[in-house]
Amino acid sequence: MVARLVIAAPASGAGKTTVATGLMAALARRGMAVSPHKVGPDYIDPSYHAMATGRPGRNLDPWLVGEELVAPLFLHGAAGADIAVVEGVMGLYDGAGSTEFASTAHVARLLGAPVVLVVDAAKQSRSVAALVHGFASYDTRIRLGGVILNRIGSERHEAICREALAESGVPVLGAIRRSDAVATPSRHLGLVPAAERRTQAVRAMDAVADLVAASCDLEELLRLARTAPPLPAVPWTPGPPAAPVTRIAVAGGQAFTFGYTEQAELLAAAGAEVVPFDPLVDETLPEGVRGIVIGGGFPEVYAAELSANEPLRDQVAAFDGPISAECAGLLYLARRLDGRPMCGVLDIEARMTGTLTLGYRDAVAVRDSPLTRDGERYRGHEFHRTAVEPVPDRPLFRWRGGADGFADGRVTASYLHLHWAGSPRLASRFVEACRRVPAV
């Protein structure tokens, strides 16, 4: 049995990430093995979770992988852990579109996990009790095990909130004072990833661990986590270990920080030796690779540096093996990004825009590619403030109200982020396509 907690909130901005990450770090300081998880398709929060715990941050998203895989993926990630902490997304009951599907509440039910509600008390006092009562009674399938009050202004403010909540029957498990020491900088797609500010992030992590340890009842939180029942599920596995049959280069570094941990595990299980490379600093691809995977991130922030690395851009342009690119990878393969030369694998221009494109996509592949087959359905997610021109005249994917993606015999490139655990055939297809080409 895995002890577990879901950290939720009434809305975004209440302090879920601060509390969840601080709790992870505080428990890890005690010598506990803490398994970090994030509800939804977020890539940035898990980077801080990994820093806090020393274990990969893993996502739990029923939309991307299906309800039936949430508990197995959770158990896979939590193997050997003393406790798992799951950070929610948006408000507790906010799901895909107008539904509760893929919400924090949905995942909490699938995991049978007690929920701790983080409430921003900065501009209220007794009203927190009415708010918490509403969240506790809205769906009785959710077990609201406690409340952590955030942004408390004074001892008097805390006392009033605690007194009001005592009447609600929901225990207060922490009261956190306002603090600038734990602020995390943001930009156009949310928080700045931990990999881009490692020194500052380590200092902030220490501060938030101190804050949570001093402000929350860790023993009571542990007791609550241990009340979670056994999960009637079998841990997910990427498959039995396979002897490597090919090398695949996977982009990383500060410009390409978006990716799901299970992708590399599936590639390895399919017979790939996964080799990281950093397009910001590495002037050549890793030796002997037959395929390239370029995930998401912030190439628009590092466009000048990526463009200046001409030797690597030329090598990627000349590469004749399969390439899988998502979002940031798509931009890197363009001729230019905001006027700066990129790899030129795709005959498109990319630029920043003022429009945020965000949302789940129920997509159908309408062309074959090294990954997809015509007619197959995929559930993905878009998250960007860029655009490419010209748009594909024969897109790879179509969905209600939209289309996207470029494909030929060796390249699959799209804005669509896919969780490969939900479509494990992607890894085996890509490895097989790579195996058939000569090594670089």
Coordinates of N, CA, C and O in Angstrom, one line a residue, residues 1-5 27 30 32 82-84 112 114 143 218-230:
M1 N 0.8 -1.2 0.0 CA 0.0 0.0 0.0 C 0.9 1.2 0.0 O 1.9 1.3 0.7
V2 N 0.5 2.2 -0.8 CA 1.3 3.5 -0.9 C 0.5 4.6 -0.1 O -0.7 4.9 -0.5
A3 N 1.1 5.1 0.9 CA 0.5 6.3 1.6 C 0.5 7.4 0.6 O 1.4 7.7 -0.2
R4 N -0.6 8.2 0.5 CA -0.7 9.2 -0.5 C -1.7 10.4 -0.1 O -2.6 10.2 0.6
L5 N -1.4 11.5 -0.6 CA -2.2 12.7 -0.4 C -2.3 13.4 -1.8 O -1.4 13.5 -2.6
L27 N 9.4 16.4 3.7 CA 9.4 14.9 4.0 C 10.6 14.3 3.5 O 11.2 13.4 4.2
R30 N 13.4 14.4 5.9 CA 13.3 13.5 7.0 C 13.8 12.1 6.6 O 13.8 11.2 7.4
M32 N 12.6 10.3 4.0 CA 11.6 9.5 3.4 C 11.7 9.5 1.9 O 12.2 10.5 1.3
D82 N 7.9 5.8 0.3 CA 7.2 5.8 1.6 C 5.9 6.6 1.5 O 5.0 6.2 2.3
I83 N 5.8 7.5 0.7 CA 4.6 8.4 0.5 C 4.6 9.0 -0.9 O 5.7 9.2 -1.4
A84 N 3.4 9.2 -1.4 CA 3.3 9.9 -2.7 C 2.5 11.2 -2.4 O 1.5 11.2 -1.7
G112 N -8.2 6.8 -4.8 CA -8.7 6.6 -3.5 C -7.9 7.4 -2.4 O -7.7 7.0 -1.3
P114 N -7.0 10.8 0.0 CA -7.5 11.9 0.7 C -7.0 13.2 0.2 O -5.9 13.3 -0.4
R143 N -12.9 12.7 -0.3 CA -12.7 12.7 1.1 C -11.8 13.9 1.4 O -10.5 13.8 1.2
L218 N 3.2 18.1 10.0 CA 3.7 17.0 9.1 C 3.2 15.7 9.6 O 2.9 14.8 8.8
E219 N 3.2 15.5 10.9 CA 2.8 14.2 11.5 C 1.3 13.9 11.2 O 0.9 12.8 10.8
E220 N 0.5 14.9 11.2 CA -0.9 14.7 10.9 C -1.1 14.5 9.4 O -2.0 13.7 9.0
L221 N -0.3 15.2 8.6 CA -0.4 15.0 7.2 C 0.0 13.5 6.8 O -0.6 12.9 6.0
L222 N 1.0 13.0 7.5 CA 1.5 11.6 7.3 C 0.4 10.7 7.7 O 0.1 9.7 7.1
R223 N -0.2 11.0 8.9 CA -1.3 10.1 9.4 C -2.4 10.0 8.3 O -3.0 9.0 8.0
L224 N -2.8 11.2 7.8 CA -3.9 11.2 6.8 C -3.5 10.4 5.6 O -4.3 9.7 5.1
A225 N -2.3 10.6 5.1 CA -1.8 9.9 3.9 C -1.9 8.4 4.1 O -2.2 7.6 3.2
R226 N -1.6 7.9 5.3 CA -1.6 6.5 5.6 C -3.0 5.9 5.7 O -3.2 4.7 5.8
T227 N -4.0 6.7 5.7 CA -5.4 6.2 5.7 C -5.9 5.8 4.3 O -7.0 5.3 4.2
A228 N -5.1 6.1 3.3 CA -5.5 5.8 1.9 C -5.6 4.2 1.8 O -4.7 3.5 2.3
P229 N -6.6 3.7 1.2 CA -6.8 2.2 1.1 C -5.9 1.6 0.1 O -5.4 2.4 -0.8
P230 N -5.6 0.3 0.1 CA -4.9 -0.3 -1.0 C -5.6 -0.1 -2.4 O -6.8 0.0 -2.4

